């Protein structure tokens, strides 16, 4: 029998098995970060200033004129199912993504990561006069926020992030196909420039708390249309491409393209796309309640347009599933770390193998 390793990485075959659990008292000690800051020129500004300003601006702009063409099918069953799956997958993608970012809580536009050139951070400045490693830089996220919520658990977070991303991409491809196979694409794709001036007109109405009449069963209003278009056709593809471009094997194999679209710039754009998704989800959730919980839950969870409460029980059930998944994700990962690794390897191991078989050239 041959003793040759079955993996393209010989050292991987020699790795010994460890405990299935993550033991917090055997792990790196916690290290708190700071409030996220963005560099503007030479000054670092806390993002907390952006919260009230951004929230006010979004609340003013969230409702715009009825510019989208109507559809005849309302909200079909496949759209309801994919809406829930998208929420479920994004829960894990966002939390695992934050855990990955917490391992190096700084963002750059240049690939060299020279201390002091970061434009975003939630860690203190790199100290001078001593060696500062990735372990030193990593910060602890709360268990309810990161997965698994322990400092410097990059590997487990990546298994979660990449595996669930694969499911999210599959769901998205199906969504694209069904969207254009039906009339649902007309909800999301602006067909005239009238949507922009109409948005300003209705924003003034909204600012005066005079909400426009909702016609979402047959068409979205202007800002809904624009925000969904950016989310589905811009932010989602950008997230996928910039995620792949962070792989050294992929980026280095692309030559000058990999140098132009360097990994650190891709991290930054990936983060901006993440910020769009978080903002969109938060505002979307707020507007579900503000513009009519019964009507909105009937549309998206029951697929009906009436005055019943048919959608509310299904909405509450979906929220219960999401809450349970949120609460159990980190404890499950800590207790079954090896199972998470094996599951991740089963789902995306083929992609990892493809990457390791590339012939990357070092970027200069």
Short mmCIF file of C-alpha atoms in Angstrom, two decimals:
data_model
loop_
_atom_site.label_atom_id
_atom_site.label_comp_id
_atom_site.label_asym_id
_atom_site.label_seq_id
_atom_site.Cartn_x
_atom_site.Cartn_y
_atom_site.Cartn_z
CA UNK A 1 0.00 0.00 0.00
CA UNK A 2 1.34 3.42 -0.95
CA UNK A 3 2.30 5.78 1.86
CA UNK A 4 1.95 8.87 -0.33
CA UNK A 5 -0.34 11.54 1.11
CA UNK A 6 -3.76 11.83 -0.50
CA UNK A 7 -3.72 15.60 -0.17
CA UNK A 8 -1.74 18.09 -2.28
CA UNK A 9 -0.40 19.51 1.00
CA UNK A 10 1.98 16.92 2.57
CA UNK A 11 2.14 18.74 5.91
CA UNK A 12 -1.62 18.65 6.22
CA UNK A 13 -1.58 14.85 6.38
CA UNK A 14 0.80 14.96 9.34
CA UNK A 15 -1.39 17.22 11.47
CA UNK A 16 -2.45 15.44 14.66
CA UNK A 17 -6.00 15.38 15.92
CA UNK A 18 -6.93 17.62 18.82
CA UNK A 19 -9.91 17.98 21.12
CA UNK A 20 -13.18 18.58 19.31
CA UNK A 21 -13.95 21.52 21.60
CA UNK A 22 -12.59 25.02 21.90
CA UNK A 23 -11.68 25.56 25.54
CA UNK A 24 -11.79 29.26 26.35
CA UNK A 25 -9.45 28.95 29.34
CA UNK A 26 -6.81 27.32 27.09
CA UNK A 27 -7.16 29.97 24.39
CA UNK A 28 -5.66 33.40 23.93
CA UNK A 29 -6.74 35.91 26.58
CA UNK A 30 -9.45 38.32 25.48
CA UNK A 31 -8.43 41.69 24.09
CA UNK A 32 -10.98 44.46 23.61
CA UNK A 33 -10.96 46.61 20.52
CA UNK A 34 -12.10 50.22 20.22
CA UNK A 35 -15.02 51.98 18.57
CA UNK A 36 -14.47 51.72 14.78
CA UNK A 37 -12.74 54.74 13.28
CA UNK A 38 -12.35 56.02 9.73
CA UNK A 39 -9.40 58.13 8.65
CA UNK A 40 -10.21 61.38 6.86
CA UNK A 41 -6.95 63.02 5.86
CA UNK A 42 -4.80 62.85 8.97
CA UNK A 43 -7.66 62.65 11.45
CA UNK A 44 -9.41 59.56 12.76
CA UNK A 45 -13.16 60.00 13.17
CA UNK A 46 -15.39 57.67 15.19
CA UNK A 47 -18.11 56.02 13.12
CA UNK A 48 -20.54 56.75 15.94
CA UNK A 49 -20.92 60.20 14.39
CA UNK A 50 -22.15 58.57 11.22
CA UNK A 51 -24.94 56.63 12.92
CA UNK A 52 -27.35 59.50 13.71
CA UNK A 53 -26.47 61.33 10.49
CA UNK A 54 -26.81 58.23 8.31
CA UNK A 55 -29.99 57.06 10.01
CA UNK A 56 -31.66 60.43 9.53
CA UNK A 57 -30.63 60.57 5.88
CA UNK A 58 -31.82 57.03 5.18
CA UNK A 59 -35.14 57.59 6.91
CA UNK A 60 -35.71 60.65 4.73
CA UNK A 61 -34.76 58.86 1.53
CA UNK A 62 -36.32 55.45 2.20
CA UNK A 63 -39.65 56.15 0.46
CA UNK A 64 -39.81 57.51 -3.06
CA UNK A 65 -42.28 57.82 -5.89
CA UNK A 66 -44.16 54.95 -7.45
CA UNK A 67 -41.98 54.66 -10.54
CA UNK A 68 -41.61 50.91 -11.02
CA UNK A 69 -43.75 49.08 -13.58
CA UNK A 70 -46.38 46.78 -12.05
CA UNK A 71 -46.14 42.99 -11.95
CA UNK A 72 -49.02 40.55 -12.09
CA UNK A 73 -47.79 37.71 -9.90
CA UNK A 74 -47.51 39.37 -6.50
CA UNK A 75 -44.96 37.46 -4.40
CA UNK A 76 -44.74 33.84 -5.64
CA UNK A 77 -43.81 30.95 -3.35
CA UNK A 78 -40.26 30.66 -4.69
CA UNK A 79 -39.60 34.30 -3.86
CA UNK A 80 -40.87 33.76 -0.30
CA UNK A 81 -38.62 30.71 0.18
CA UNK A 82 -35.55 32.45 -1.22
CA UNK A 83 -36.23 35.53 0.89
CA UNK A 84 -36.07 33.40 4.05
CA UNK A 85 -33.00 31.47 2.89
CA UNK A 86 -31.24 34.71 2.09
CA UNK A 87 -31.92 36.01 5.61
CA UNK A 88 -30.74 32.72 7.12
CA UNK A 89 -27.50 32.57 5.12
CA UNK A 90 -26.68 36.25 5.65
CA UNK A 91 -26.91 35.74 9.41
CA UNK A 92 -23.90 33.39 9.34
CA UNK A 93 -22.04 35.22 6.56
CA UNK A 94 -22.09 38.54 8.39
CA UNK A 95 -21.15 37.15 11.79
CA UNK A 96 -18.34 34.96 10.47
CA UNK A 97 -17.13 37.85 8.32
CA UNK A 98 -16.88 40.08 11.37
CA UNK A 99 -14.91 37.36 13.16
CA UNK A 100 -12.48 37.22 10.23
CA UNK A 101 -12.09 40.99 10.26
CA UNK A 102 -11.46 40.94 14.03
CA UNK A 103 -8.30 38.91 13.40
CA UNK A 104 -6.78 41.89 11.60
CA UNK A 105 -9.10 44.79 12.47
CA UNK A 106 -7.67 47.26 9.97
CA UNK A 107 -8.34 48.00 6.32
CA UNK A 108 -5.96 49.38 3.69
CA UNK A 109 -5.99 50.41 0.04
CA UNK A 110 -2.36 49.41 -0.56
CA UNK A 111 -1.30 45.78 -0.36
CA UNK A 112 1.80 46.38 1.77
CA UNK A 113 -0.20 47.09 4.98
CA UNK A 114 2.42 49.54 6.23
CA UNK A 115 1.55 50.60 9.80
CA UNK A 116 -0.17 53.96 9.73
CA UNK A 117 -1.60 53.57 6.22
CA UNK A 118 -4.86 51.94 7.32
CA UNK A 119 -8.06 53.90 6.58
CA UNK A 120 -10.39 51.97 8.92
CA UNK A 121 -9.70 50.23 12.21
CA UNK A 122 -11.23 49.14 15.48
CA UNK A 123 -7.88 48.57 17.15
CA UNK A 124 -5.38 51.00 18.61
CA UNK A 125 -2.45 52.29 16.51
CA UNK A 126 0.38 49.80 15.97
CA UNK A 127 2.92 50.51 18.73
CA UNK A 128 6.44 51.49 17.78
CA UNK A 129 9.62 49.94 19.12
CA UNK A 130 8.40 46.35 19.38
CA UNK A 131 7.37 43.41 17.22
CA UNK A 132 3.63 43.50 16.56
CA UNK A 133 2.13 40.27 15.19
CA UNK A 134 -1.29 39.25 13.91
CA UNK A 135 -2.00 37.62 17.26
CA UNK A 136 -1.24 40.90 19.00
CA UNK A 137 -3.55 42.76 16.65
CA UNK A 138 -6.56 40.42 16.92
CA UNK A 139 -9.41 41.50 19.16
CA UNK A 140 -12.21 39.65 20.90
CA UNK A 141 -15.78 39.84 19.66
CA UNK A 142 -18.74 39.01 21.89
CA UNK A 143 -20.03 35.47 21.54
CA UNK A 144 -23.40 36.77 20.33
CA UNK A 145 -21.74 38.74 17.53
CA UNK A 146 -18.79 36.78 16.13
CA UNK A 147 -18.62 33.08 15.34
CA UNK A 148 -17.26 31.49 17.50
CA UNK A 149 -16.58 34.66 19.50
CA UNK A 150 -13.07 33.76 20.68
CA UNK A 151 -10.02 35.81 19.86
CA UNK A 152 -7.88 34.59 16.93
CA UNK A 153 -10.26 31.87 15.68
CA UNK A 154 -9.74 32.77 12.05
CA UNK A 155 -9.84 29.21 10.74
CA UNK A 156 -13.26 28.30 12.11
CA UNK A 157 -14.70 31.63 11.02
CA UNK A 158 -13.47 31.02 7.49
CA UNK A 159 -15.04 27.58 7.32
CA UNK A 160 -18.38 29.14 8.32
CA UNK A 161 -18.00 32.11 5.98
CA UNK A 162 -16.95 30.19 2.87
CA UNK A 163 -19.34 27.27 3.32
CA UNK A 164 -22.44 29.38 3.86
CA UNK A 165 -21.33 31.72 1.09
CA UNK A 166 -21.47 28.78 -1.30
CA UNK A 167 -25.08 28.13 -0.30
CA UNK A 168 -25.85 31.84 -0.65
CA UNK A 169 -24.36 31.93 -4.15
CA UNK A 170 -26.38 28.87 -5.23
CA UNK A 171 -29.52 30.48 -3.88
CA UNK A 172 -28.62 33.68 -5.73
CA UNK A 173 -28.08 31.93 -9.06
CA UNK A 174 -31.50 30.29 -8.73
CA UNK A 175 -32.96 33.67 -7.84
CA UNK A 176 -31.50 35.30 -10.95
CA UNK A 177 -32.89 32.53 -13.13
CA UNK A 178 -36.40 32.70 -11.68
CA UNK A 179 -36.34 36.49 -11.60
CA UNK A 180 -35.87 36.80 -15.35
CA UNK A 181 -38.01 33.78 -16.18
CA UNK A 182 -40.97 35.65 -14.68
CA UNK A 183 -42.10 39.28 -14.51
CA UNK A 184 -40.48 39.78 -11.08
CA UNK A 185 -37.41 41.46 -12.60
CA UNK A 186 -39.58 44.52 -13.30
CA UNK A 187 -39.70 45.19 -9.57
CA UNK A 188 -35.94 45.68 -9.38
CA UNK A 189 -34.68 47.06 -12.69
CA UNK A 190 -35.22 50.80 -13.29
CA UNK A 191 -36.50 51.37 -16.82
CA UNK A 192 -36.64 55.18 -16.91
CA UNK A 193 -34.72 58.11 -15.44
CA UNK A 194 -37.96 59.33 -13.85
CA UNK A 195 -37.20 57.29 -10.77
CA UNK A 196 -34.55 59.81 -9.64
CA UNK A 197 -36.55 63.08 -9.67
CA UNK A 198 -39.57 61.18 -8.39
CA UNK A 199 -37.48 60.00 -5.46
CA UNK A 200 -36.74 63.54 -4.38
CA UNK A 201 -40.41 64.51 -4.61
CA UNK A 202 -41.57 61.65 -2.42
CA UNK A 203 -38.67 62.05 -0.01
CA UNK A 204 -40.11 65.46 0.82
CA UNK A 205 -43.45 63.78 1.53
CA UNK A 206 -41.77 61.25 3.75
CA UNK A 207 -39.85 63.92 5.63
CA UNK A 208 -43.19 65.49 6.54
CA UNK A 209 -44.39 62.03 7.77
CA UNK A 210 -46.92 61.91 4.93
CA UNK A 211 -46.16 58.36 3.82
CA UNK A 212 -46.92 57.55 0.17
CA UNK A 213 -49.51 54.88 -0.53
CA UNK A 214 -47.93 51.43 -0.62
CA UNK A 215 -48.35 49.39 -3.82
CA UNK A 216 -45.63 46.81 -3.19
CA UNK A 217 -47.88 43.88 -4.18
CA UNK A 218 -47.58 44.98 -7.81
CA UNK A 219 -44.61 47.38 -7.79
CA UNK A 220 -41.94 48.83 -5.54
CA UNK A 221 -41.54 52.52 -4.98
CA UNK A 222 -38.52 54.28 -6.42
CA UNK A 223 -36.05 53.92 -3.56
CA UNK A 224 -37.07 50.33 -2.96
CA UNK A 225 -36.41 49.67 -6.62
CA UNK A 226 -33.03 51.40 -6.58
CA UNK A 227 -31.89 49.85 -3.29
CA UNK A 228 -32.91 46.35 -4.36
CA UNK A 229 -31.21 46.84 -7.72
CA UNK A 230 -27.93 47.89 -6.07
CA UNK A 231 -28.17 45.03 -3.56
CA UNK A 232 -28.96 42.30 -6.09
CA UNK A 233 -27.01 43.42 -9.15
CA UNK A 234 -24.12 45.43 -7.69
CA UNK A 235 -23.36 44.63 -4.04
CA UNK A 236 -23.84 40.86 -4.35
CA UNK A 237 -21.56 40.35 -7.40
CA UNK A 238 -18.98 42.76 -5.95
CA UNK A 239 -18.95 40.79 -2.71
CA UNK A 240 -18.34 37.52 -4.57
CA UNK A 241 -15.57 38.87 -6.81
CA UNK A 242 -13.74 40.74 -4.03
CA UNK A 243 -14.02 37.70 -1.78
CA UNK A 244 -12.35 35.49 -4.38
CA UNK A 245 -9.70 38.11 -5.10
CA UNK A 246 -8.55 37.96 -1.47
CA UNK A 247 -7.21 34.48 -2.11
CA UNK A 248 -3.41 34.70 -2.63
CA UNK A 249 -3.53 31.80 -5.09
CA UNK A 250 -6.20 33.48 -7.23
CA UNK A 251 -4.86 37.03 -6.99
CA UNK A 252 -1.23 36.04 -7.68
CA UNK A 253 -2.18 33.89 -10.66
CA UNK A 254 -3.79 36.88 -12.40
CA UNK A 255 -0.55 38.79 -12.90
CA UNK A 256 -0.97 42.55 -13.38
CA UNK A 257 -4.71 42.29 -12.69
CA UNK A 258 -3.91 40.85 -9.29
CA UNK A 259 -1.48 43.70 -8.65
CA UNK A 260 -4.00 46.32 -9.71
CA UNK A 261 -6.81 44.71 -7.73
CA UNK A 262 -4.58 43.93 -4.78
CA UNK A 263 -5.85 41.87 -1.88
CA UNK A 264 -5.99 44.75 0.60
CA UNK A 265 -8.04 46.91 -1.77
CA UNK A 266 -10.34 43.93 -2.27
CA UNK A 267 -10.71 43.61 1.52
CA UNK A 268 -11.71 47.25 1.70
CA UNK A 269 -14.27 47.02 -1.10
CA UNK A 270 -15.56 43.76 0.37
CA UNK A 271 -16.06 45.56 3.68
CA UNK A 272 -17.92 48.45 2.00
CA UNK A 273 -20.19 45.92 0.34
CA UNK A 274 -20.74 44.31 3.75
CA UNK A 275 -21.63 47.74 5.18
CA UNK A 276 -24.21 48.20 2.40
CA UNK A 277 -25.81 44.85 3.20
CA UNK A 278 -25.97 45.57 6.94
CA UNK A 279 -27.50 49.02 6.34
CA UNK A 280 -29.97 47.63 3.82
CA UNK A 281 -31.06 44.80 6.14
CA UNK A 282 -31.44 47.14 9.11
CA UNK A 283 -33.50 49.72 7.22
CA UNK A 284 -35.52 47.04 5.48
CA UNK A 285 -36.42 45.55 8.87
CA UNK A 286 -37.41 48.95 10.26
CA UNK A 287 -39.63 49.71 7.27
CA UNK A 288 -41.42 46.37 7.58
CA UNK A 289 -42.83 47.59 10.87
CA UNK A 290 -43.28 51.27 9.98
CA UNK A 291 -45.15 50.75 6.71
CA UNK A 292 -47.47 48.00 7.96
CA UNK A 293 -46.49 44.73 9.62
CA UNK A 294 -49.65 42.88 8.65
CA UNK A 295 -49.54 43.83 4.98
CA UNK A 296 -45.80 43.20 4.62
CA UNK A 297 -45.86 39.81 6.34
CA UNK A 298 -48.89 38.79 4.27
CA UNK A 299 -46.99 39.64 1.10
CA UNK A 300 -43.65 37.99 1.80
CA UNK A 301 -44.58 35.12 4.13
CA UNK A 302 -48.08 34.12 3.00
CA UNK A 303 -48.15 35.41 -0.59
CA UNK A 304 -51.58 37.06 -0.20
CA UNK A 305 -52.93 40.57 -0.57
CA UNK A 306 -55.75 40.95 1.95
CA UNK A 307 -56.56 42.20 5.46
CA UNK A 308 -56.02 38.86 7.22
CA UNK A 309 -53.18 37.96 9.59
CA UNK A 310 -52.15 34.94 7.51
CA UNK A 311 -48.52 35.99 7.22
CA UNK A 312 -47.84 36.95 10.83
CA UNK A 313 -47.56 33.38 12.27
CA UNK A 314 -45.16 32.43 9.48
CA UNK A 315 -43.16 35.61 10.09
CA UNK A 316 -42.93 34.83 13.82
CA UNK A 317 -41.87 31.25 13.05
CA UNK A 318 -39.14 32.51 10.70
CA UNK A 319 -37.90 34.96 13.34
CA UNK A 320 -37.84 32.15 15.93
CA UNK A 321 -35.70 29.99 13.62
CA UNK A 322 -33.32 32.88 12.96
CA UNK A 323 -33.08 33.71 16.67
CA UNK A 324 -32.37 30.09 17.59
CA UNK A 325 -29.69 29.86 14.88
CA UNK A 326 -28.16 33.12 16.12
CA UNK A 327 -27.98 31.94 19.73
CA UNK A 328 -26.72 28.43 18.97
CA UNK A 329 -24.07 29.20 16.33
CA UNK A 330 -21.19 30.12 18.65
CA UNK A 331 -21.82 27.52 21.40
CA UNK A 332 -22.19 24.80 18.75
CA UNK A 333 -18.93 25.85 17.08
CA UNK A 334 -17.02 25.84 20.37
CA UNK A 335 -18.27 22.37 21.29
CA UNK A 336 -17.90 20.82 17.83
CA UNK A 337 -14.98 22.62 16.22
CA UNK A 338 -13.80 19.51 14.36
CA UNK A 339 -17.28 18.88 12.99
CA UNK A 340 -17.36 22.45 11.65
CA UNK A 341 -13.98 21.86 9.98
CA UNK A 342 -15.05 18.54 8.45
CA UNK A 343 -18.32 20.00 7.20
CA UNK A 344 -16.50 22.96 5.70
CA UNK A 345 -13.98 20.68 4.02
CA UNK A 346 -16.83 18.61 2.56
CA UNK A 347 -18.58 21.68 1.16
CA UNK A 348 -15.69 23.76 -0.18
CA UNK A 349 -12.69 21.44 -0.01
CA UNK A 350 -12.84 21.06 -3.79
CA UNK A 351 -12.42 24.82 -4.20
CA UNK A 352 -9.48 24.82 -1.80
CA UNK A 353 -7.89 21.99 -3.79
CA UNK A 354 -8.31 23.89 -7.04
CA UNK A 355 -6.63 26.94 -5.51
CA UNK A 356 -3.66 24.96 -4.18
CA UNK A 357 -3.09 23.44 -7.63
CA UNK A 358 -2.67 26.85 -9.24
CA UNK A 359 0.77 28.15 -10.10
CA UNK A 360 0.74 31.55 -8.41
CA UNK A 361 3.45 34.10 -9.08
CA UNK A 362 4.58 36.36 -6.27
CA UNK A 363 3.29 39.90 -6.68
CA UNK A 364 5.87 42.67 -7.00
#
